[in-house]
mmCIF file of C-alpha atoms and ligand atoms in Angstrom:
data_model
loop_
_atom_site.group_PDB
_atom_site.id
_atom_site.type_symbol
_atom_site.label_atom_id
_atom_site.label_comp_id
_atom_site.label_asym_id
_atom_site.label_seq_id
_atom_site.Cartn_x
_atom_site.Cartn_y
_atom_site.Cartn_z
ATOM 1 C CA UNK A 1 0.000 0.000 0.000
ATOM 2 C CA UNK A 2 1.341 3.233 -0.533
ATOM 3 C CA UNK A 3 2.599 5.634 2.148
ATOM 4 C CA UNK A 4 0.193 7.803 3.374
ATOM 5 C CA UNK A 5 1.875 11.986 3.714
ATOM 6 C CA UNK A 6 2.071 12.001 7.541
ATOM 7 C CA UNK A 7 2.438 15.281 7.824
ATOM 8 C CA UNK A 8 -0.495 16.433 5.791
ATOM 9 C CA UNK A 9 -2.657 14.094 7.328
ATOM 10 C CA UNK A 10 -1.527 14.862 10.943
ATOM 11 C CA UNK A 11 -2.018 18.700 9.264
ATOM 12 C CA UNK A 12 -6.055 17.744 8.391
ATOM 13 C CA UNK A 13 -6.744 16.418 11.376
ATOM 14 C CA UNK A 14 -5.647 19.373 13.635
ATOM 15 C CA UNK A 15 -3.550 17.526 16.087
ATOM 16 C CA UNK A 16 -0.813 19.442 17.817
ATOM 17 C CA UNK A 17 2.250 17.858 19.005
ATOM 18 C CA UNK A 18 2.721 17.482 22.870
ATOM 19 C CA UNK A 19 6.348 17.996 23.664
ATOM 20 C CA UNK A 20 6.125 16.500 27.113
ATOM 21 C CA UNK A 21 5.153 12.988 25.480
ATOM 22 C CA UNK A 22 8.026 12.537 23.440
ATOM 23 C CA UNK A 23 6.294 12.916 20.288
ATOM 24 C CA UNK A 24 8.787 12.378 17.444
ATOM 25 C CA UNK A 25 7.589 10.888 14.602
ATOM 26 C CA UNK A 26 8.927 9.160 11.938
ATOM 27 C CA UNK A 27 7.380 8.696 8.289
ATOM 28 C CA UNK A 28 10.394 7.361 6.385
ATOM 29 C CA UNK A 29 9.228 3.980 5.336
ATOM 30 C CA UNK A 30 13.045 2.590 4.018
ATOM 31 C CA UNK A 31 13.680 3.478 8.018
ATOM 32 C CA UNK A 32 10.442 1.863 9.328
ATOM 33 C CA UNK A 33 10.859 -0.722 7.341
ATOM 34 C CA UNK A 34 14.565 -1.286 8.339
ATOM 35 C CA UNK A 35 13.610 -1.152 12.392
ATOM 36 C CA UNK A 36 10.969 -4.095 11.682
ATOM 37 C CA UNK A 37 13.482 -5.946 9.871
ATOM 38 C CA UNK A 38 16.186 -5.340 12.777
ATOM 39 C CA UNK A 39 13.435 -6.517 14.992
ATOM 40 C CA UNK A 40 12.737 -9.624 13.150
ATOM 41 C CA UNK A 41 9.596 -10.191 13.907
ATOM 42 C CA UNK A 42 7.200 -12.475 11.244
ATOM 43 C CA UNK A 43 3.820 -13.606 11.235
ATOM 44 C CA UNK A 44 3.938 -16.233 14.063
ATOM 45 C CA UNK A 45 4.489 -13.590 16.414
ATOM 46 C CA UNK A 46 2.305 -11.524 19.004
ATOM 47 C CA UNK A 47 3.872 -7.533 18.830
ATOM 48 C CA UNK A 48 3.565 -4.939 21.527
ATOM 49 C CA UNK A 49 4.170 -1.550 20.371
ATOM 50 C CA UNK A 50 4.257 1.666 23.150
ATOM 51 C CA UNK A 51 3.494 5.244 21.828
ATOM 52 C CA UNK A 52 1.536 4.639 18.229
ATOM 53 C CA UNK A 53 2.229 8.396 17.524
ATOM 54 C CA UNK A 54 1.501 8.591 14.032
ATOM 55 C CA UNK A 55 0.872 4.826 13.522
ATOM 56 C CA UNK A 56 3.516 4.948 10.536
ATOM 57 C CA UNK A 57 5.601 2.453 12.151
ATOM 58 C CA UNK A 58 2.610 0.121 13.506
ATOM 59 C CA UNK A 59 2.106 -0.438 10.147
ATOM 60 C CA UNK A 60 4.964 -1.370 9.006
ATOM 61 C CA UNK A 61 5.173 -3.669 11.717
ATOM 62 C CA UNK A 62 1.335 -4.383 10.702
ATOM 63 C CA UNK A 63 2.757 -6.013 6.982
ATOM 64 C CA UNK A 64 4.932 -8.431 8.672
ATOM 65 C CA UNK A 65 3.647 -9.340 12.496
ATOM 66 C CA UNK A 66 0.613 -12.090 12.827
ATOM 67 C CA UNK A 67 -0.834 -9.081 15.363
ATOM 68 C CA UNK A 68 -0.010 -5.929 16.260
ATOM 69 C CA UNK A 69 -1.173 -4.312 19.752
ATOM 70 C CA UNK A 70 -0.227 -0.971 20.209
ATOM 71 C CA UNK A 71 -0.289 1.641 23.166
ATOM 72 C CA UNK A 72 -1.115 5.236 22.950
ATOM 73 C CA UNK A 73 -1.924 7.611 26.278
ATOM 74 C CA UNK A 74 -2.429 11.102 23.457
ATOM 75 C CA UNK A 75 -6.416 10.135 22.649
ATOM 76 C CA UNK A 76 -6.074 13.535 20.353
ATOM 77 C CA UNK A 77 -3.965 11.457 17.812
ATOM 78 C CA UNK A 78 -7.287 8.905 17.086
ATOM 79 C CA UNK A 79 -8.415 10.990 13.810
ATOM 80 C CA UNK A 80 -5.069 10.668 12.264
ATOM 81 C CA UNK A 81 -4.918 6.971 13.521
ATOM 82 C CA UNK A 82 -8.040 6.443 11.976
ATOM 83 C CA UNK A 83 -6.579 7.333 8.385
ATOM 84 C CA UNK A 84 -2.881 5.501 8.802
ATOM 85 C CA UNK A 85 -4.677 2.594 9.955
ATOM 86 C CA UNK A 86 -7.805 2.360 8.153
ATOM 87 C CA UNK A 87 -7.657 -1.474 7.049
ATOM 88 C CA UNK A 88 -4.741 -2.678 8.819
ATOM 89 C CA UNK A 89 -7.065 -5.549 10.207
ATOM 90 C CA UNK A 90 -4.281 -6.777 12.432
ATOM 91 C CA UNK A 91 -3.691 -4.048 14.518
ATOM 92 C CA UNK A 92 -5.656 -3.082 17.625
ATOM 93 C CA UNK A 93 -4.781 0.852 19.009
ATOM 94 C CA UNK A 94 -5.309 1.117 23.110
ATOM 95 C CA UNK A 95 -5.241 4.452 24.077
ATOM 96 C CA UNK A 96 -3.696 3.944 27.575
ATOM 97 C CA UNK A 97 -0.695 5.392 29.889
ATOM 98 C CA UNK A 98 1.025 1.828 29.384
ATOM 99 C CA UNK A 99 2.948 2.975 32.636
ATOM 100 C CA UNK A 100 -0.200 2.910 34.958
ATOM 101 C CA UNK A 101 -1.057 -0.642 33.595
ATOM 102 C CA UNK A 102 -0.412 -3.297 35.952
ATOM 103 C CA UNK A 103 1.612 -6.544 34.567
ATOM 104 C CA UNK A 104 -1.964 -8.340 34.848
ATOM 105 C CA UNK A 105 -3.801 -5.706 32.947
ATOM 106 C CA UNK A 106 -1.010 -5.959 30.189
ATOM 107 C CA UNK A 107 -1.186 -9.885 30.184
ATOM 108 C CA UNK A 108 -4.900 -9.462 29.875
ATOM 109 C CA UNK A 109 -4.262 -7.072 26.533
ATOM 110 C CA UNK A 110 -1.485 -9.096 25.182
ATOM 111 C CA UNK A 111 -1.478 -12.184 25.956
ATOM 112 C CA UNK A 112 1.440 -14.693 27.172
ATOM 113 C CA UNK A 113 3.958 -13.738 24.724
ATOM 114 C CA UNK A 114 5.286 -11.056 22.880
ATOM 115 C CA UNK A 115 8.310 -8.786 21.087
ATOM 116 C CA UNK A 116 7.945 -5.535 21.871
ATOM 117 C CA UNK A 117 9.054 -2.548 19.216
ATOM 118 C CA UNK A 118 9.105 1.119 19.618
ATOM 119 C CA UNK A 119 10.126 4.325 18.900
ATOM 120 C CA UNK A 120 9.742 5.028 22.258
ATOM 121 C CA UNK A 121 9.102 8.281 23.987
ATOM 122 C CA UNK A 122 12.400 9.212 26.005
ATOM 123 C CA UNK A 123 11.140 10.274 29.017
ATOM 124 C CA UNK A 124 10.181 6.598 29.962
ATOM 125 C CA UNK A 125 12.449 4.597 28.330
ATOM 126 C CA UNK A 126 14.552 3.309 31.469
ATOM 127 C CA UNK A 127 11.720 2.853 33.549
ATOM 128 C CA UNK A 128 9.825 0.689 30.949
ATOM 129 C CA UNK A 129 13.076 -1.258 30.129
ATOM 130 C CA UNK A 130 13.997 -2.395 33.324
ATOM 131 C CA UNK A 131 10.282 -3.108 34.084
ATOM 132 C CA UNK A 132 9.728 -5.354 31.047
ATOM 133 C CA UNK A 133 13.159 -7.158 31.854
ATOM 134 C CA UNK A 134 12.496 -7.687 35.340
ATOM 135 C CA UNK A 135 8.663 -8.689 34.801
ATOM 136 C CA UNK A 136 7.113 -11.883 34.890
ATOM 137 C CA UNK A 137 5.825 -11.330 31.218
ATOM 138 C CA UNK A 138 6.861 -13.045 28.652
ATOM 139 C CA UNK A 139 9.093 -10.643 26.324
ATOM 140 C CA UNK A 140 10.844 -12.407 23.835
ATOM 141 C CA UNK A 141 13.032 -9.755 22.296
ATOM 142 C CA UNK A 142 13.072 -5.836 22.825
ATOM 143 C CA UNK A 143 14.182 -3.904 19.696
ATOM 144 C CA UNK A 144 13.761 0.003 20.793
ATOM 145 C CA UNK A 145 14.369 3.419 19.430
ATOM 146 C CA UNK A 146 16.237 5.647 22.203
ATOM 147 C CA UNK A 147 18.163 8.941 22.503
ATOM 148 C CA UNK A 148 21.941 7.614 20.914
ATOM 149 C CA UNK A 149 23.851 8.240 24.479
ATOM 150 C CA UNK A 150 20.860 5.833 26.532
ATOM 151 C CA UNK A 151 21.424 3.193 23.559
ATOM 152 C CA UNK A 152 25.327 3.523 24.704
ATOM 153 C CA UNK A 153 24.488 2.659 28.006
ATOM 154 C CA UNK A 154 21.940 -0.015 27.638
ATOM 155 C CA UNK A 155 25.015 -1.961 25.763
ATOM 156 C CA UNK A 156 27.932 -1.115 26.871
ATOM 157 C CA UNK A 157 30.095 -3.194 28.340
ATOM 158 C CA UNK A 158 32.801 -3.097 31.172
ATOM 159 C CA UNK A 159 35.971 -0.865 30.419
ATOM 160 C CA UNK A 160 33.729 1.492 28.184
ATOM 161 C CA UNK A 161 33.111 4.748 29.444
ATOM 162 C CA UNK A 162 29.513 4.312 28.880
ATOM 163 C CA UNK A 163 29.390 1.471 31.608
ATOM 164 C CA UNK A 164 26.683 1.970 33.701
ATOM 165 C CA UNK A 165 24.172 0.069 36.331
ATOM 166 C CA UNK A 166 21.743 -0.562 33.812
ATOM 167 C CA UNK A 167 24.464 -1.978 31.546
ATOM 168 C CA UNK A 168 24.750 -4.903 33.682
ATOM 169 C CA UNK A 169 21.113 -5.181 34.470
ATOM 170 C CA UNK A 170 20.539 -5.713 30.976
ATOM 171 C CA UNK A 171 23.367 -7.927 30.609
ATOM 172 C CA UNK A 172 21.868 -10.352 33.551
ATOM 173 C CA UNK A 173 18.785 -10.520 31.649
ATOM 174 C CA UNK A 174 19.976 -10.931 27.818
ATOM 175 C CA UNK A 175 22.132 -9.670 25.124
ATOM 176 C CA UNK A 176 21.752 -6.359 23.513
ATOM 177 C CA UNK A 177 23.493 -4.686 20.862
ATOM 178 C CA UNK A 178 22.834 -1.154 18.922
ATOM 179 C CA UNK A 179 21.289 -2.372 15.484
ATOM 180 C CA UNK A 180 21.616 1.118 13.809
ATOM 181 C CA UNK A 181 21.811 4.758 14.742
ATOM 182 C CA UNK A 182 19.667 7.379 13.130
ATOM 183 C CA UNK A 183 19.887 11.042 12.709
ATOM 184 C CA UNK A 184 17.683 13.664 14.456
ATOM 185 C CA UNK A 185 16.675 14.689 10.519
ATOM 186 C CA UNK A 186 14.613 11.205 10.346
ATOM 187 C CA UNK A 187 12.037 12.322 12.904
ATOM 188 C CA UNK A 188 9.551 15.457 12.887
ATOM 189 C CA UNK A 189 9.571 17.159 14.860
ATOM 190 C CA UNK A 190 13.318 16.910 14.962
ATOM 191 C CA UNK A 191 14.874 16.730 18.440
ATOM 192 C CA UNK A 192 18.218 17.575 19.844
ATOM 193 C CA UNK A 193 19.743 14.586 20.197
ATOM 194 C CA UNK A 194 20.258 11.432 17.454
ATOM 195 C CA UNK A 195 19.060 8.258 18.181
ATOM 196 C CA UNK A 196 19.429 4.519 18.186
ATOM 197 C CA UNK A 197 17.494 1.462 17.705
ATOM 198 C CA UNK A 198 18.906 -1.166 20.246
ATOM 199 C CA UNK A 199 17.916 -5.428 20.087
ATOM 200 C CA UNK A 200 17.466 -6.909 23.454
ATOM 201 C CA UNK A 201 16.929 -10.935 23.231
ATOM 202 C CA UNK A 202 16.050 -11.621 26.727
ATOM 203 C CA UNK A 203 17.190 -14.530 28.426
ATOM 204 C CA UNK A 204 15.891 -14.973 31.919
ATOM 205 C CA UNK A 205 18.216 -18.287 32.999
ATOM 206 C CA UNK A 206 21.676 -16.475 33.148
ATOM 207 C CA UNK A 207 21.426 -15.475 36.763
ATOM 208 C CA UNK A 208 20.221 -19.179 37.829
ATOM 209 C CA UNK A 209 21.800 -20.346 40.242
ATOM 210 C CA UNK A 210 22.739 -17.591 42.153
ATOM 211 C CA UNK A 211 20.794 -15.297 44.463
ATOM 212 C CA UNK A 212 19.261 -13.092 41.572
ATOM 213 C CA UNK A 213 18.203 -10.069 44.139
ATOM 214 C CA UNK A 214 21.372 -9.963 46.040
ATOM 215 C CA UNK A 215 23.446 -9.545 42.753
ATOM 216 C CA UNK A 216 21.415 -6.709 41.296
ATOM 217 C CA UNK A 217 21.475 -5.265 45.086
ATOM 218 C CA UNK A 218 25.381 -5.695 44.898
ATOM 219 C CA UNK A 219 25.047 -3.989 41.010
ATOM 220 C CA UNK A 220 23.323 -1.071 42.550
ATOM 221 C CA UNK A 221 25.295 -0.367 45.442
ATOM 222 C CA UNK A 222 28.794 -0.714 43.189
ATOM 223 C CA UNK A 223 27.421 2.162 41.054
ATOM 224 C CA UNK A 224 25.895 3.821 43.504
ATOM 225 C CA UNK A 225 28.870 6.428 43.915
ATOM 226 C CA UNK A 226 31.129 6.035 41.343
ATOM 227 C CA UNK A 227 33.738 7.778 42.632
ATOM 228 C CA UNK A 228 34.248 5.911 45.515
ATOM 229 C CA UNK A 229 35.727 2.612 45.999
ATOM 230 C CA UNK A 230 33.612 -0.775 45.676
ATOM 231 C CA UNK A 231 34.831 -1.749 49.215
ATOM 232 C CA UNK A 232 33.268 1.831 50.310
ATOM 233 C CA UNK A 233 29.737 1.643 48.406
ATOM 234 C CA UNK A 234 29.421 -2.048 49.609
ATOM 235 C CA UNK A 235 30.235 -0.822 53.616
ATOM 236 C CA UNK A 236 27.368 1.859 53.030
ATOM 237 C CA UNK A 237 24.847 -0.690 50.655
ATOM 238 C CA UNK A 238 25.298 -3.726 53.173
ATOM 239 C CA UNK A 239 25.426 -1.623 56.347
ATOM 240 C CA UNK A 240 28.682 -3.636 56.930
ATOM 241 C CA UNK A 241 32.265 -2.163 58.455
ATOM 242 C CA UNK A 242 34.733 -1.818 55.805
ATOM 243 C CA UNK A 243 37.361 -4.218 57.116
ATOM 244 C CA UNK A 244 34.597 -6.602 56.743
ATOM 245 C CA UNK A 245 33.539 -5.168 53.191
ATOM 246 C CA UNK A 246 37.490 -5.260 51.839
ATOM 247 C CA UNK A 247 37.465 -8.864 53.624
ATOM 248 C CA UNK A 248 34.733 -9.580 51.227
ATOM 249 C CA UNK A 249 36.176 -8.074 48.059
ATOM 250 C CA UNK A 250 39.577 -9.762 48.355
ATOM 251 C CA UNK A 251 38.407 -13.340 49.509
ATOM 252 C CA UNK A 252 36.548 -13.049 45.768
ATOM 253 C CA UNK A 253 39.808 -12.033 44.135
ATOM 254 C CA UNK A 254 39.539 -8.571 43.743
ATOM 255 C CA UNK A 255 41.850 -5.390 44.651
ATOM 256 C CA UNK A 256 41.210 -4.078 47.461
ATOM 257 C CA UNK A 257 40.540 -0.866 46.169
ATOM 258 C CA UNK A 258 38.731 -1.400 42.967
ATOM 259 C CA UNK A 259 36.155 0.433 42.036
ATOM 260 C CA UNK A 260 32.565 -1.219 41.515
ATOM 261 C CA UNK A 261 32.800 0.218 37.548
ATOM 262 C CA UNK A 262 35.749 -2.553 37.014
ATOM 263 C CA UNK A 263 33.788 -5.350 37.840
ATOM 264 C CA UNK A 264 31.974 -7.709 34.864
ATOM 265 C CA UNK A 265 28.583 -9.649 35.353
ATOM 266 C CA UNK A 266 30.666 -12.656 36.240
ATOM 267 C CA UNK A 267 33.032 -10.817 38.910
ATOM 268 C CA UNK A 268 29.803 -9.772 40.281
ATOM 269 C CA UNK A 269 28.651 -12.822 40.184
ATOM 270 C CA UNK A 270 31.630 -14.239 41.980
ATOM 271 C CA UNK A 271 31.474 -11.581 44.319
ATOM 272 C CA UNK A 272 27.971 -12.681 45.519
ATOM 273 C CA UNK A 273 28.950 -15.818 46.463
ATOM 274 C CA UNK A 274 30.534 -13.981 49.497
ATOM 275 C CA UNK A 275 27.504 -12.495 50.397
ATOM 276 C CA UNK A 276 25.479 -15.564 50.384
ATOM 277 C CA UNK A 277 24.351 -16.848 53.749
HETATM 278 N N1 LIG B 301 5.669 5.163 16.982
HETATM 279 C C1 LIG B 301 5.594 6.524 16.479
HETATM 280 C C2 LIG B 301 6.710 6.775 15.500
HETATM 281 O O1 LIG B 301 7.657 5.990 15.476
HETATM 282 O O2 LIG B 301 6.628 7.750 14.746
HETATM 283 C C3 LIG B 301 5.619 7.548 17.618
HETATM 284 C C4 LIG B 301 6.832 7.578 18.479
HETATM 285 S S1 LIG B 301 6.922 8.931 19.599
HETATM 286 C C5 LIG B 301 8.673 8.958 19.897
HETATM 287 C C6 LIG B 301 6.339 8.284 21.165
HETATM 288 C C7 LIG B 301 4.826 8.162 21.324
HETATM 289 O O3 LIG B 301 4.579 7.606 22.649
HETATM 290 C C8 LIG B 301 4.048 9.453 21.278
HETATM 291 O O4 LIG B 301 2.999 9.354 20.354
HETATM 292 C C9 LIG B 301 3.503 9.652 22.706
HETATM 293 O O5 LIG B 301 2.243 10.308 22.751
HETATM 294 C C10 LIG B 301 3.423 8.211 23.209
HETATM 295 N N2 LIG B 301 3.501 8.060 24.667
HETATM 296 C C11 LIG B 301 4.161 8.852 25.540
HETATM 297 N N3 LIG B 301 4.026 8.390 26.801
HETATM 298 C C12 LIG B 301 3.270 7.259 26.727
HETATM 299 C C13 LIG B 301 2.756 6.352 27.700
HETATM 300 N N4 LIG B 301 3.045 6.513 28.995
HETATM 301 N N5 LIG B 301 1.995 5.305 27.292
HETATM 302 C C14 LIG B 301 1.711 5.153 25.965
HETATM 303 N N6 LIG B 301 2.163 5.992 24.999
HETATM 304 C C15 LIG B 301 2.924 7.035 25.366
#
């Protein structure tokens, strides 16, 4: 089908772009097409979308998904929905603040299983992400749109300046990787900051085994000042002394006065083993 002119129809139907929600659209379709294919989602599979916008890259999504179920908390963008849309039969809009849905309401939407994809507003994007990680739902990949320095730290790894808590959270979870970056010019209207899309294939058995609450607890408190010593963020986190805390660090193998930003998932791993009971 051909593209429909997103900005003439968004022109038509008189709607007027909120700032506050992140509303940055895209129309390109070689792009749209490009995130679905990065994505790789096909007709077996159940997708979850969050912030429709324009409904340009629902759509896309739309010509290759089995069904797509997409989340929208701006009611004022149903008229130009109504013309992107019109006879995409697989697509259902819910106009809803998808973070004041409960896990249950979602699972009642959605359904068991899904891959989430989305251009996604930036002012939730590492709330949502470590929610739909850390949930109980059943997210098969996350392949995401964010501001081009988040994307950094959602993949980075350790040594890289970009190395951050939510690095490793990620990392405990799945893989992720930066599929493509994209220029503020794609989007309208354009923002100050480039983006990236970012693949997250979730895997929720790497921290089996070990005591999955105390090692993001451990994550947490490592980062938690960055400037300061693990042995010293671990003594404040634990509410330990830090003869005990450097006790701790070195029976794992560690320097005593390494800092938490040093440490990989396994290290951390290691190092929970000393805070086991
Ligand atoms: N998917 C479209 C695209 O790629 O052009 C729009 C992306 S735009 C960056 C983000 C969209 O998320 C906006 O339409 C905004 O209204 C919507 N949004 C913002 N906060 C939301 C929330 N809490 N729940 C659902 N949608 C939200």
């Amino acid at each position: 089908m051909e593209q429909p002119n997103l900005k003439d129809i968004i022109l038509n139907a008189g709607f007027k772009f909120n700032k506050n929600l992140g509303q940055n659209f895209i129309s390109d379709k070689n792009l749209l097409d490009a995130i679905v294919a990065d994505s790789g989602v096909n007709e077996n599979d159940v997708v979850v979308e969050i912030g429709t916008g324009g409904g340009t890259l629902t759509r896309a999504l739309s010509e290759k998904a089995g069904r797509v179920i997409s989340f929208e908390v701006d009611k004022t963008l149903k008229p130009v929905l109504d013309v992107t849309l019109a006879g995409a039969n697989n697509v259902e809009v819910v106009f809803k603040d998808v973070l004041k849905m409960s896990d249950e309401e979602l699972k009642s939407v959605v359904g068991e299983r899904f891959k989430l994809v989305a251009n996604l507003p930036y002012y939730i994007t590492t709330p949502l992400i470590m929610r739909l990680i850390e949930s109980e739902l059943f997210v098969e990949t996350i392949t995401v749109m964010v501001q081009k320095e988040v994307a950094d730290r959602l993949v980075a790894n350790v040594g890289s300046k970009d190395y951050a808590s939510i690095s490793l959270a990620i990392q405990s979870y799945g893989e992720a990787h930066i599929t493509r970056t994209v220029k503020r010019d794609m989007f309208f209207p354009k923002p100050n900051v480039d983006s990236a899309v970012v693949k997250i294939t979730l895997d929720k058995t790497k921290l089996d085994g070990y005591d999955k609450e105390l090692v993001h607890h451990l994550i947490r408190a490592a980062f938690a000042m960055r400037r300061k010593t693990l042995v010293n963020n671990l003594s404040v986190a634990f509410s330990i002394s830090k003869d005990e805390a450097t006790k701790k660090v070195t029976d794992a193998g560690f320097a005593p006065l390494i800092r938490g930003e040093a440490l990989s998932l396994e290290n951390f791993l290691t190092l929970s083993r000393q805070f086991e009971n």
